[in-house]
JSON list of C-alpha atoms in Angstrom, two decimals:
[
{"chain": "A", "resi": 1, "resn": "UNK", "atom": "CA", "xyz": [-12.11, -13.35, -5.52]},
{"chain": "A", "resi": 2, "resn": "UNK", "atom": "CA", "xyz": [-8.37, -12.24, -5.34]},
{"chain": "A", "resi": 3, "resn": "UNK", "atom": "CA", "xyz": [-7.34, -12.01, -1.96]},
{"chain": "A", "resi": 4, "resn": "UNK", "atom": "CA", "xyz": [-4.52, -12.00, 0.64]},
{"chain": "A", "resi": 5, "resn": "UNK", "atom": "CA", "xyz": [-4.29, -12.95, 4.00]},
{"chain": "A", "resi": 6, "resn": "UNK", "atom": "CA", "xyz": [-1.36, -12.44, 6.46]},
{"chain": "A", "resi": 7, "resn": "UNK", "atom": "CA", "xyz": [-0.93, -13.61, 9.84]},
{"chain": "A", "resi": 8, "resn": "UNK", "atom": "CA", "xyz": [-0.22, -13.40, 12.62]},
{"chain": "A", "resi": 9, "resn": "UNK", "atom": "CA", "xyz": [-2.60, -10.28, 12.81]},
{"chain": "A", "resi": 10, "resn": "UNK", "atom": "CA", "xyz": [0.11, -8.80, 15.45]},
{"chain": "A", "resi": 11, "resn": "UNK", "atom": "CA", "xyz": [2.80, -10.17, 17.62]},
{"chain": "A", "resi": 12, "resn": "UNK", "atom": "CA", "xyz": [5.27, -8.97, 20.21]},
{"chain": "A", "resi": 13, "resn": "UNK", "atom": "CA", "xyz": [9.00, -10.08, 20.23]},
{"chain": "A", "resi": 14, "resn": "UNK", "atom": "CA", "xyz": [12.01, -9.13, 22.53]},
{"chain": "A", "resi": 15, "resn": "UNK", "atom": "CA", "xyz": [14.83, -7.18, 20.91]},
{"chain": "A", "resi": 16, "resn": "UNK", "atom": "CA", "xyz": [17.25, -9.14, 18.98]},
{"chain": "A", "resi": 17, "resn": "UNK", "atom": "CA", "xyz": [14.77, -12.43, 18.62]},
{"chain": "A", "resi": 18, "resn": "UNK", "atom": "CA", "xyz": [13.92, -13.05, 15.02]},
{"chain": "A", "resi": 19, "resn": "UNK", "atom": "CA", "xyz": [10.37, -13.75, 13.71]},
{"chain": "A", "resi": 20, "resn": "UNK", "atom": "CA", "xyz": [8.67, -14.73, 10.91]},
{"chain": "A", "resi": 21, "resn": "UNK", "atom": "CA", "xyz": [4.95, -13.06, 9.55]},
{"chain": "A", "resi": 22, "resn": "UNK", "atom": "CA", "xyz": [2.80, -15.57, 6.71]},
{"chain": "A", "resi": 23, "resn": "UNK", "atom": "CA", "xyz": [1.11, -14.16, 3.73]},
{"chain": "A", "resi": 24, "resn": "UNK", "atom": "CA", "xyz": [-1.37, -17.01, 1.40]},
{"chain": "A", "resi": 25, "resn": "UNK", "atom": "CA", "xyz": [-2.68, -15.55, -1.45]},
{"chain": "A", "resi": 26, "resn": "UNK", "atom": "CA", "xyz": [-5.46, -16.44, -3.91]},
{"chain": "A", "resi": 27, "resn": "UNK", "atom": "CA", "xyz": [-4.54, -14.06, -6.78]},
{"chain": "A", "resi": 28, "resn": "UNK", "atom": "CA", "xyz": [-4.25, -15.33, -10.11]},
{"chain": "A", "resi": 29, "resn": "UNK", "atom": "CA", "xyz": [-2.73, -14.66, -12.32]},
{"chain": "A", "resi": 30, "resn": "UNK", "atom": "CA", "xyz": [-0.08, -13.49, -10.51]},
{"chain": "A", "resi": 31, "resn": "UNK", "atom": "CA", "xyz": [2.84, -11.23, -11.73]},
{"chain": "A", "resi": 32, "resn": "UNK", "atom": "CA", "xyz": [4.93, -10.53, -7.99]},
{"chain": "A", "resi": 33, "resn": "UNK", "atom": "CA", "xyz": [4.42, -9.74, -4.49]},
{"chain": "A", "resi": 34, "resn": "UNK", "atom": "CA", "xyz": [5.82, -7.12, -2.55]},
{"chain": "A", "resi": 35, "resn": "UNK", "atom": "CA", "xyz": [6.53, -6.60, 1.25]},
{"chain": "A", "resi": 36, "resn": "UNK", "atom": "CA", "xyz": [6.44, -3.41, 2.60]},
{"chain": "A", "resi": 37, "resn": "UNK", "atom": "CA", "xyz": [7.10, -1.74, 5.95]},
{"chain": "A", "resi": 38, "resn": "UNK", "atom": "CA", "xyz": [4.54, 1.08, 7.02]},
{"chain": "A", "resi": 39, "resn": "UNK", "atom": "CA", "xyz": [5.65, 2.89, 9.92]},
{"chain": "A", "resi": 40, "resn": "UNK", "atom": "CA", "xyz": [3.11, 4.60, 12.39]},
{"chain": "A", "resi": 41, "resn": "UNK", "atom": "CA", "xyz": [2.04, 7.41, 10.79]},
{"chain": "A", "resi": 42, "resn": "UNK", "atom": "CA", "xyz": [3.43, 7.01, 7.32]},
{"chain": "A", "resi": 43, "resn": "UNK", "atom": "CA", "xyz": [3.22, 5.62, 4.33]},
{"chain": "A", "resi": 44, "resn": "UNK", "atom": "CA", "xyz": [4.29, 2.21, 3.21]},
{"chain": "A", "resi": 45, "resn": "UNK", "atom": "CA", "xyz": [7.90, 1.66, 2.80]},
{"chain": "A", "resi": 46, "resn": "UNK", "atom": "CA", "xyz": [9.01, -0.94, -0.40]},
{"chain": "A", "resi": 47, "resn": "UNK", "atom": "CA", "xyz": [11.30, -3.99, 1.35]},
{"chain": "A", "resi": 48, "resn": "UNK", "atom": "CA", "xyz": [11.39, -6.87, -1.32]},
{"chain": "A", "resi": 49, "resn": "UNK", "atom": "CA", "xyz": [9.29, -7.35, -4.87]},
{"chain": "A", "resi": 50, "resn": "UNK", "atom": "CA", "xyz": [9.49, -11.40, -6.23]},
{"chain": "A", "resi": 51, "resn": "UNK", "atom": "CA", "xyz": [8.04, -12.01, -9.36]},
{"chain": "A", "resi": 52, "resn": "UNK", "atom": "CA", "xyz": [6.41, -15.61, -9.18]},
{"chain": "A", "resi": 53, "resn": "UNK", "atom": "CA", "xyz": [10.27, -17.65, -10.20]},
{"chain": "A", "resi": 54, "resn": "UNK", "atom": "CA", "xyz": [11.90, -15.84, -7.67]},
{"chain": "A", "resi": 55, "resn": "UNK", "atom": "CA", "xyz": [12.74, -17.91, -4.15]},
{"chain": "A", "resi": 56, "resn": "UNK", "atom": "CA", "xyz": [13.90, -16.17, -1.99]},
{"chain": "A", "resi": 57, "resn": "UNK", "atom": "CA", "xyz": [14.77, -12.23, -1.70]},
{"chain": "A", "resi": 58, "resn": "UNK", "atom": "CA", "xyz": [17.16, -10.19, 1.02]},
{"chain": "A", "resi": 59, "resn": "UNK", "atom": "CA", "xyz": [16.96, -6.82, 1.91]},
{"chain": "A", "resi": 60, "resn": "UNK", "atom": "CA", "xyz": [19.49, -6.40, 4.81]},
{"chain": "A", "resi": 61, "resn": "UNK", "atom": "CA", "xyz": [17.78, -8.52, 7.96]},
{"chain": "A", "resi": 62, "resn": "UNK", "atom": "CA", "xyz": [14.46, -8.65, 6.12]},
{"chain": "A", "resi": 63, "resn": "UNK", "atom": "CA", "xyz": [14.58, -12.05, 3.87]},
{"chain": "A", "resi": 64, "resn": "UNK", "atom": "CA", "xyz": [11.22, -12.91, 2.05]},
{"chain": "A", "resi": 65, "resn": "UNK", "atom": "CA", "xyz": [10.47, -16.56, 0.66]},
{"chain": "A", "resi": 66, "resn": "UNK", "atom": "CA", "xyz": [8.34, -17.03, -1.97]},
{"chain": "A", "resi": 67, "resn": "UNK", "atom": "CA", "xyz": [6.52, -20.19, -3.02]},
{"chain": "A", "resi": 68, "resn": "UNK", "atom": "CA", "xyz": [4.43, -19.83, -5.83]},
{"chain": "A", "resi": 69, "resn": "UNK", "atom": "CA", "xyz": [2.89, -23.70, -5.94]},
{"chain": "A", "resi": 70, "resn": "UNK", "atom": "CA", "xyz": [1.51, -23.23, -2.81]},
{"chain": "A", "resi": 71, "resn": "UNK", "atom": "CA", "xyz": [0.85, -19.31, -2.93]},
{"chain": "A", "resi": 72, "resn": "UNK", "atom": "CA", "xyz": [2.79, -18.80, 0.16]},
{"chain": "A", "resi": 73, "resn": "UNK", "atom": "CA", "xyz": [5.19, -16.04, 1.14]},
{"chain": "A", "resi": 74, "resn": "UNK", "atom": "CA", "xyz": [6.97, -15.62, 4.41]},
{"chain": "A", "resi": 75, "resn": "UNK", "atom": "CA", "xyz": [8.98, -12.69, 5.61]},
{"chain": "A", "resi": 76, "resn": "UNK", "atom": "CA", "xyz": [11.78, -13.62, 8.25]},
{"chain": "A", "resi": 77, "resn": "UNK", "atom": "CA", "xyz": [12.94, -10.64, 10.44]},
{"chain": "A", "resi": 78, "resn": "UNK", "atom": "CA", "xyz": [16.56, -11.28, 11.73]},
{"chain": "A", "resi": 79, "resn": "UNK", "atom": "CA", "xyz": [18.05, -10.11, 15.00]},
{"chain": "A", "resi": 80, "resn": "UNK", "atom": "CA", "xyz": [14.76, -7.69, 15.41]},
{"chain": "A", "resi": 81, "resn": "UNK", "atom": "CA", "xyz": [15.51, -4.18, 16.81]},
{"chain": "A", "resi": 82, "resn": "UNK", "atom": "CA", "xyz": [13.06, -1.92, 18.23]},
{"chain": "A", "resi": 83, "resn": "UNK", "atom": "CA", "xyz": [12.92, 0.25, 14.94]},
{"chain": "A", "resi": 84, "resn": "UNK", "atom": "CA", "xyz": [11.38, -2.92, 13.22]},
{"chain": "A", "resi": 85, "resn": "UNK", "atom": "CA", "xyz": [8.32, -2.13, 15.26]},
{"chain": "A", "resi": 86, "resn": "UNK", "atom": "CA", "xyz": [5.58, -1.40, 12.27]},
{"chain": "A", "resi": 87, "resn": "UNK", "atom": "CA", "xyz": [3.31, -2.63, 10.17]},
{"chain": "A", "resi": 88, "resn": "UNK", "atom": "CA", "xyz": [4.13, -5.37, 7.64]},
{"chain": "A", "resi": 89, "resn": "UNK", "atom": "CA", "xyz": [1.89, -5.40, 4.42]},
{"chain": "A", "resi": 90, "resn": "UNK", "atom": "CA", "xyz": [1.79, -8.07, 2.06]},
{"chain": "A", "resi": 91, "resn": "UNK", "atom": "CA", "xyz": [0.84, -6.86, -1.90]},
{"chain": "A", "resi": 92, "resn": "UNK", "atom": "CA", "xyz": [0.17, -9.03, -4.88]},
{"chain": "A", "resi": 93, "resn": "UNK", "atom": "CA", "xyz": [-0.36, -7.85, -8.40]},
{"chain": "A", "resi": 94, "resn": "UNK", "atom": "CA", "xyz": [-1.91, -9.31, -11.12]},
{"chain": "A", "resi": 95, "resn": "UNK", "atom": "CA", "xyz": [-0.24, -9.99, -14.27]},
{"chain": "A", "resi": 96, "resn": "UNK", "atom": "CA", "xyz": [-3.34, -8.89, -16.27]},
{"chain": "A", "resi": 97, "resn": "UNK", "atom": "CA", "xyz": [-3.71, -5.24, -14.72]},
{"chain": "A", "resi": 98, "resn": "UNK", "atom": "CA", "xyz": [-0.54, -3.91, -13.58]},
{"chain": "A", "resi": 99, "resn": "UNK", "atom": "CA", "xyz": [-2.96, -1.02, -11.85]},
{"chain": "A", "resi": 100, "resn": "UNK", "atom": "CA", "xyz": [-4.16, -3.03, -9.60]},
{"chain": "A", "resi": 101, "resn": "UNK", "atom": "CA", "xyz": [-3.23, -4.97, -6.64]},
{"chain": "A", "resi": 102, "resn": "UNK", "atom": "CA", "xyz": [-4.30, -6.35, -3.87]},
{"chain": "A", "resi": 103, "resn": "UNK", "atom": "CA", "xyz": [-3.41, -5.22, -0.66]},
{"chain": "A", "resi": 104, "resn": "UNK", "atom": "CA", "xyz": [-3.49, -7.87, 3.10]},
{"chain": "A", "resi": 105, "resn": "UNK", "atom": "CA", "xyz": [-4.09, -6.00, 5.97]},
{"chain": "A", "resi": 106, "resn": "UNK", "atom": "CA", "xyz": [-0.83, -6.37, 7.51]},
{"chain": "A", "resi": 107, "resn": "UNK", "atom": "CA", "xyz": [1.10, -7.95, 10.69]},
{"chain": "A", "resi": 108, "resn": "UNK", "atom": "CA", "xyz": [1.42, -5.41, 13.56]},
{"chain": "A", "resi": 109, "resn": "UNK", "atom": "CA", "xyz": [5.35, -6.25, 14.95]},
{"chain": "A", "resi": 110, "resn": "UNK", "atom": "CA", "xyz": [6.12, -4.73, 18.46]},
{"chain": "A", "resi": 111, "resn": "UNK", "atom": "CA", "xyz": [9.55, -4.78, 19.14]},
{"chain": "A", "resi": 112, "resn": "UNK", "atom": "CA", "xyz": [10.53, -4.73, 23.12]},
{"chain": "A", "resi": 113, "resn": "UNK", "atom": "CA", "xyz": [13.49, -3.61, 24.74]},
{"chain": "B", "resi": 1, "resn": "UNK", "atom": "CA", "xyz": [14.24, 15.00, -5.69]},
{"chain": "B", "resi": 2, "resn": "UNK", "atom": "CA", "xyz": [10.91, 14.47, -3.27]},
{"chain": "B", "resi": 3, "resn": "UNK", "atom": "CA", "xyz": [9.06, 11.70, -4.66]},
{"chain": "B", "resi": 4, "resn": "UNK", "atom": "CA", "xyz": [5.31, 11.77, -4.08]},
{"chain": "B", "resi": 5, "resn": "UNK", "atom": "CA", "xyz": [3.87, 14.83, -2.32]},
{"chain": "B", "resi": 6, "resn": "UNK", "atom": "CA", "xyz": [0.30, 15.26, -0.19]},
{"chain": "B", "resi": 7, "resn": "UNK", "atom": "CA", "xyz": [-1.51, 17.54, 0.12]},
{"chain": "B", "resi": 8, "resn": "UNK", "atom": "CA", "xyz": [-2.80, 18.78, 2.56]},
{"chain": "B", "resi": 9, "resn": "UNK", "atom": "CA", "xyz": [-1.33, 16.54, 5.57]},
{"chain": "B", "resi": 10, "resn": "UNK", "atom": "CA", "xyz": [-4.42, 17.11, 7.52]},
{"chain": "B", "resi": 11, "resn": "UNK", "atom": "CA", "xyz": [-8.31, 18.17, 6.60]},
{"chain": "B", "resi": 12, "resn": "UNK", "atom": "CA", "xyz": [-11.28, 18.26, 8.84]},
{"chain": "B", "resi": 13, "resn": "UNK", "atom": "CA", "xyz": [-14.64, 18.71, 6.47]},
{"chain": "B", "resi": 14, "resn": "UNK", "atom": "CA", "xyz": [-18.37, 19.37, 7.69]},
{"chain": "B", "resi": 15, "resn": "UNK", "atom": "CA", "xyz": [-20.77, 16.56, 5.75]},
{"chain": "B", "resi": 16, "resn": "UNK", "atom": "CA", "xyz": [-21.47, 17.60, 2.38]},
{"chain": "B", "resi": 17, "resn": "UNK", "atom": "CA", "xyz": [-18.56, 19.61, 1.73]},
{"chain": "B", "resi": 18, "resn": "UNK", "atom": "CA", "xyz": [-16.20, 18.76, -0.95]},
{"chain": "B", "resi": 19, "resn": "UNK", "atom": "CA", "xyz": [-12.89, 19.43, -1.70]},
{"chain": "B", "resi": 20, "resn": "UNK", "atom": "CA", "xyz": [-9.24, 17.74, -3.60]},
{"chain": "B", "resi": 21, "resn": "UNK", "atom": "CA", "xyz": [-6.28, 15.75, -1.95]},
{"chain": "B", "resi": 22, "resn": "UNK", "atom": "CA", "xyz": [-3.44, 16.67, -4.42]},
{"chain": "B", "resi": 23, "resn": "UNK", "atom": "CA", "xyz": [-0.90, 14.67, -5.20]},
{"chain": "B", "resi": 24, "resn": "UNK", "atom": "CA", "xyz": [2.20, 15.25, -7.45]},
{"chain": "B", "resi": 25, "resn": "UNK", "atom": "CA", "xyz": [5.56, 12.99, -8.21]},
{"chain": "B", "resi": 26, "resn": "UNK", "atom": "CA", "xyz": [8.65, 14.23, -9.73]},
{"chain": "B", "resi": 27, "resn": "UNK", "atom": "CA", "xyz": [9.53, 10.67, -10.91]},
{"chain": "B", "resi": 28, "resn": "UNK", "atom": "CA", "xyz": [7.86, 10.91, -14.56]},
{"chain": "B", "resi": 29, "resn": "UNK", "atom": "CA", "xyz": [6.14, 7.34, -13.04]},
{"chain": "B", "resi": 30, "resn": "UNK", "atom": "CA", "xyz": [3.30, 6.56, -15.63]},
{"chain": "B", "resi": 31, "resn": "UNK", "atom": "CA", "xyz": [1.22, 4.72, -12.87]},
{"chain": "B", "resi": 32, "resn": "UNK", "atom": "CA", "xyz": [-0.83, 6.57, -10.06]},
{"chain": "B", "resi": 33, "resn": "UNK", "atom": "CA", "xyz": [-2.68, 5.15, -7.37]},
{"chain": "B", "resi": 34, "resn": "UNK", "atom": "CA", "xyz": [-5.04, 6.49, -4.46]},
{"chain": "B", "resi": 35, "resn": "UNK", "atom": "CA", "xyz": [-6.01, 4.47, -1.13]},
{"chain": "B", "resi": 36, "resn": "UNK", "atom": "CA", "xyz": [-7.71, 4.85, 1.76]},
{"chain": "B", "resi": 37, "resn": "UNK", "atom": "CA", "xyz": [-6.69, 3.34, 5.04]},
{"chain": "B", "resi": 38, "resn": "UNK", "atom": "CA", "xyz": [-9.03, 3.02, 8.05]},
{"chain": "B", "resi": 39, "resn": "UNK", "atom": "CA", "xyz": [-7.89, 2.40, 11.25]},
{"chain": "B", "resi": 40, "resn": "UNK", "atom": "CA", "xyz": [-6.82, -1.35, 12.24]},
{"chain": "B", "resi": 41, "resn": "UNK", "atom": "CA", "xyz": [-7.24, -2.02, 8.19]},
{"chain": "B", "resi": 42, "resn": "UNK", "atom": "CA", "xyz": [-5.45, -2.65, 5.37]},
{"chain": "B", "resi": 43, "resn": "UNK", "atom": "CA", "xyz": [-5.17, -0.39, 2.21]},
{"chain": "B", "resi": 44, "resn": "UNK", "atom": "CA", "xyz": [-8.05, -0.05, -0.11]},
{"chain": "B", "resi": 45, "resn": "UNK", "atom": "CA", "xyz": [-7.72, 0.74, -3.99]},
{"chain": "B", "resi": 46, "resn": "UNK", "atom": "CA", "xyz": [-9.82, 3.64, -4.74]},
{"chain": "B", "resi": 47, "resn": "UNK", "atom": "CA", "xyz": [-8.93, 4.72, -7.84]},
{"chain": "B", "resi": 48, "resn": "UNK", "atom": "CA", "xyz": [-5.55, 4.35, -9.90]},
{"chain": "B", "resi": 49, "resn": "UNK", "atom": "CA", "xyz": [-4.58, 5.63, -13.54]},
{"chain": "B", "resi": 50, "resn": "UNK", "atom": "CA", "xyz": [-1.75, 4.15, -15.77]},
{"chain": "B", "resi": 51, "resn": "UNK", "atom": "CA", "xyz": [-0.69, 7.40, -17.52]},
{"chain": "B", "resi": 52, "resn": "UNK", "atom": "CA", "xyz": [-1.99, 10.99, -18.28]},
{"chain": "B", "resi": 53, "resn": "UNK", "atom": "CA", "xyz": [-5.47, 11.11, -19.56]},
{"chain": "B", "resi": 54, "resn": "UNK", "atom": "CA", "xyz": [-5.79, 7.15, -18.33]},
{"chain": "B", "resi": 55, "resn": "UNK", "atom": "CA", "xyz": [-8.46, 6.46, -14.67]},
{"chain": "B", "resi": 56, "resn": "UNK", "atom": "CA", "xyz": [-9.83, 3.41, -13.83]},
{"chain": "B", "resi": 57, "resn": "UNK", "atom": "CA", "xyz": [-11.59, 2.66, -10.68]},
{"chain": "B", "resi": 58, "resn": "UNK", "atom": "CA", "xyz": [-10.22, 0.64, -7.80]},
{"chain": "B", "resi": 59, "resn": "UNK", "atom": "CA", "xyz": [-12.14, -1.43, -4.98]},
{"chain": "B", "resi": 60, "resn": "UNK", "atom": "CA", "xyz": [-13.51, 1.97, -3.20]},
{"chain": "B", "resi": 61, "resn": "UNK", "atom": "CA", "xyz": [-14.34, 4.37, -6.16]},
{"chain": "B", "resi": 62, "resn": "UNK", "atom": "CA", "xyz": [-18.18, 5.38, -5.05]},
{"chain": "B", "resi": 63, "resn": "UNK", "atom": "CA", "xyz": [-18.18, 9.26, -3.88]},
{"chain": "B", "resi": 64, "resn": "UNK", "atom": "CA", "xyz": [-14.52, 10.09, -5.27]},
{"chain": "B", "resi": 65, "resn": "UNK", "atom": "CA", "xyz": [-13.27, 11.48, -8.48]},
{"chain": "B", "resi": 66, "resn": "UNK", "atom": "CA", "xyz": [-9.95, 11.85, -10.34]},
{"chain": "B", "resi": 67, "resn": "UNK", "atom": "CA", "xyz": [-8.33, 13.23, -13.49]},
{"chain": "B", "resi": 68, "resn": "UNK", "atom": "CA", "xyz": [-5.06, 12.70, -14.94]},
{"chain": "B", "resi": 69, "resn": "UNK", "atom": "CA", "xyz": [-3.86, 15.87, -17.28]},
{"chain": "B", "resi": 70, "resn": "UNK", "atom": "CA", "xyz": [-0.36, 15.56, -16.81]},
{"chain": "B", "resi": 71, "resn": "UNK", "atom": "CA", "xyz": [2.09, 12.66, -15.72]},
{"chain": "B", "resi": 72, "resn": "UNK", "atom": "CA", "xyz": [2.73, 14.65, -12.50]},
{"chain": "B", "resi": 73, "resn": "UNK", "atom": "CA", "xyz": [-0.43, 15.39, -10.70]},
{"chain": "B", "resi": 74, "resn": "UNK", "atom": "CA", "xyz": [-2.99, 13.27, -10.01]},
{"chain": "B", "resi": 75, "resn": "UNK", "atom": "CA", "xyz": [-5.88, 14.81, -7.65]},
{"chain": "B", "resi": 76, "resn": "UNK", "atom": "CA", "xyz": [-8.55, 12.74, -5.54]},
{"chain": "B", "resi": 77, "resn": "UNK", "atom": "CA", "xyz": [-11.76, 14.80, -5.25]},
{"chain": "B", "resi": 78, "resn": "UNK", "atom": "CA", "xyz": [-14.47, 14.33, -2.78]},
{"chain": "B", "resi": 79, "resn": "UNK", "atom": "CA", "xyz": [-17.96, 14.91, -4.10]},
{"chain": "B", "resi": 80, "resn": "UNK", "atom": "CA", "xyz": [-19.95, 15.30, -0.96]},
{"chain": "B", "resi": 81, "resn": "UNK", "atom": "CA", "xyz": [-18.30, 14.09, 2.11]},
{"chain": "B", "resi": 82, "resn": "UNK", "atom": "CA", "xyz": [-19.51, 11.84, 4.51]},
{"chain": "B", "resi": 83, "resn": "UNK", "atom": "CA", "xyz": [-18.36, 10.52, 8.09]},
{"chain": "B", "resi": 84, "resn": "UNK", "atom": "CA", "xyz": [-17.91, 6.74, 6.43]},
{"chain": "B", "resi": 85, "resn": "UNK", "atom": "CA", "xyz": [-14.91, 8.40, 4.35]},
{"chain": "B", "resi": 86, "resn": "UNK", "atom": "CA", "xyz": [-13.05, 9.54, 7.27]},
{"chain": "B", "resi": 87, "resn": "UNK", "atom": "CA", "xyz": [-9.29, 8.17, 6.97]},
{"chain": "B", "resi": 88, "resn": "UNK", "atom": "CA", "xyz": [-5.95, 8.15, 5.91]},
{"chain": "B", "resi": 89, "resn": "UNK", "atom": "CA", "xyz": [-5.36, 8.66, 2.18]},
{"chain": "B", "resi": 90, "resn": "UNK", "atom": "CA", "xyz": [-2.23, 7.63, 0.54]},
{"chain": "B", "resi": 91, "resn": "UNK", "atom": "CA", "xyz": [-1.28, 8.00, -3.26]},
{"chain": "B", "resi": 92, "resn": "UNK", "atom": "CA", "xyz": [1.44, 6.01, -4.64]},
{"chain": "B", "resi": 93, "resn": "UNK", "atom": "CA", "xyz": [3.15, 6.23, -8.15]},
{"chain": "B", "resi": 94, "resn": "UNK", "atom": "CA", "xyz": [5.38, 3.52, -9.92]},
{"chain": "B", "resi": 95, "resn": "UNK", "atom": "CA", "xyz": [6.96, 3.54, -13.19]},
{"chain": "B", "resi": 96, "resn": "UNK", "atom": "CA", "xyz": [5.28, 0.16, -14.75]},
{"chain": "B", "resi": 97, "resn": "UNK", "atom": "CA", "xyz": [2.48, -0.67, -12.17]},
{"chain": "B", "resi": 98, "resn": "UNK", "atom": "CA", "xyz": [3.83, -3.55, -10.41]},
{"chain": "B", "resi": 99, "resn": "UNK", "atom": "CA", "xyz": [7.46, -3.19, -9.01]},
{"chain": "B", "resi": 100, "resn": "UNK", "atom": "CA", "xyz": [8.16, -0.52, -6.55]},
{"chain": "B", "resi": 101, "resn": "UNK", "atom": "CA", "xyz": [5.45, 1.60, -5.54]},
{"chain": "B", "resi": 102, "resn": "UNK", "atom": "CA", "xyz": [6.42, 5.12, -4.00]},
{"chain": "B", "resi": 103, "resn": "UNK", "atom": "CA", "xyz": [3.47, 6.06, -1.06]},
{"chain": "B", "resi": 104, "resn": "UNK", "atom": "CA", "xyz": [3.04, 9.58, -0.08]},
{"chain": "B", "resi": 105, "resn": "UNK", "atom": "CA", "xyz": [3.06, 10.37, 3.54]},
{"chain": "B", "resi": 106, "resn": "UNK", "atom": "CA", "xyz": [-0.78, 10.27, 3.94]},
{"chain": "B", "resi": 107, "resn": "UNK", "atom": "CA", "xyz": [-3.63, 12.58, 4.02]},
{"chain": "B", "resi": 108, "resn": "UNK", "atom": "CA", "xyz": [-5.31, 12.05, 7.49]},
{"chain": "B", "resi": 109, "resn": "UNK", "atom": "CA", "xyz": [-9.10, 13.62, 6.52]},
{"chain": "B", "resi": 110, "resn": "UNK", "atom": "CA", "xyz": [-11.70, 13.86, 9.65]},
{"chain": "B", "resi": 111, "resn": "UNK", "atom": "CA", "xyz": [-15.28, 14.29, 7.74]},
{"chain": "B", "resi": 112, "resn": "UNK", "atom": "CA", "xyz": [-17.73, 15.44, 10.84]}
]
């Protein structure tokens, strides 16, 4: 069964600390995986898309590792600030059905002053 | 340019009643998607469709419908509602199915 797991399930940082939130994945084939950023309240928020020979990927102080051997991804928050406080969702697609993917359930962040 | 609309942002429905979340995108994106979102929980697949005329179900589909007509709207309709499908409904669109999905802002439906 494809799935995707992320941890921690939620952790709290101090302002201006960085952090870093897992995501292992058992879906295969793969085609990419995506991190978004869902705010309270709202919908999910596109911060980085790999495809499987892709590294590494920046989006300002959001930087997302990818290692496809080990079906590990990692999201690194820099220099947090209390607007990072959300919900970060892991997403991998298949390469067979671009449809579908599958979805973790997400790291809660809390970001204190 | 607004991307993908809900509608409506809120719904409360008696059991049994049914009714449609609409969703449009002004993107001409060939892939639609709906999910549901319980509290504490990640996103579910319900149903998705890769271009008009074109539904397939998702992880969720029993007790929801869709159609596809046009590349712009894609509607979610509840049969018969029940408490269990109480949640937040999101629809997303993308223009090849696997980079960039564009959410909606959510549905938040309260079936009582």
């Amino acid at each position: 069964k494809n799935q995707v797991e992320q941890s921690p399930q939620s952790l709290i940082i101090l302002e201006g600390k960085n952090c870093t939130l897992q995501c292992n994945y058992t879906v295969s084939p793969f085609s990419n995986l995506r991190w978004y950023k869902q705010d309270t309240g709202r919908g999910p928020v596109s911060l980085t898309i790999m495809t499987f020979s892709e590294n590494t990927k920046s989006n300002g102080r959001y930087t997302a590792t990818l290692d496809a051997d080990t079906k590990q991804s990692s999201l690194h928050i820099t220099a947090s600030q209390l607007s990072d406080s959300a919900s970060y969702i892991c997403v991998v697609a298949l390469n067979t059905n671009a449809g579908k993917s599958t979805f973790g359930d997400g790291t809660t962040l809390t970001v204190k002053p | 340019n607004a991307g993908v609309t809900q509608t409506p942002k809120f719904q409360v429905l008696k059991t049994g009643q049914s009714m449609t979340l609409q969703c449009a995108q002004d993107m001409n994106h060939e892939y639609m998607s709906w999910y549901r979102q319980d509290p504490g929980m990640g996103l579910r697949l319900i149903h998705y469709s890769v271009g008009a005329g074109i539904t397939d179900q998702g992880e969720v589909p029993n007790g929801y419908n869709v159609s596809r007509s046009t590349t712009e709207d894609f509607p979610l309709r509840l049969l018969s509602a029940a408490p269990s499908q109480t949640s937040v409904y999101f629809c997303a669109s993308s223009a090849d199915g696997t980079y960039g999905y564009t959410f909606g802002s959510g549905t938040r439906l309260t079936v009582v």
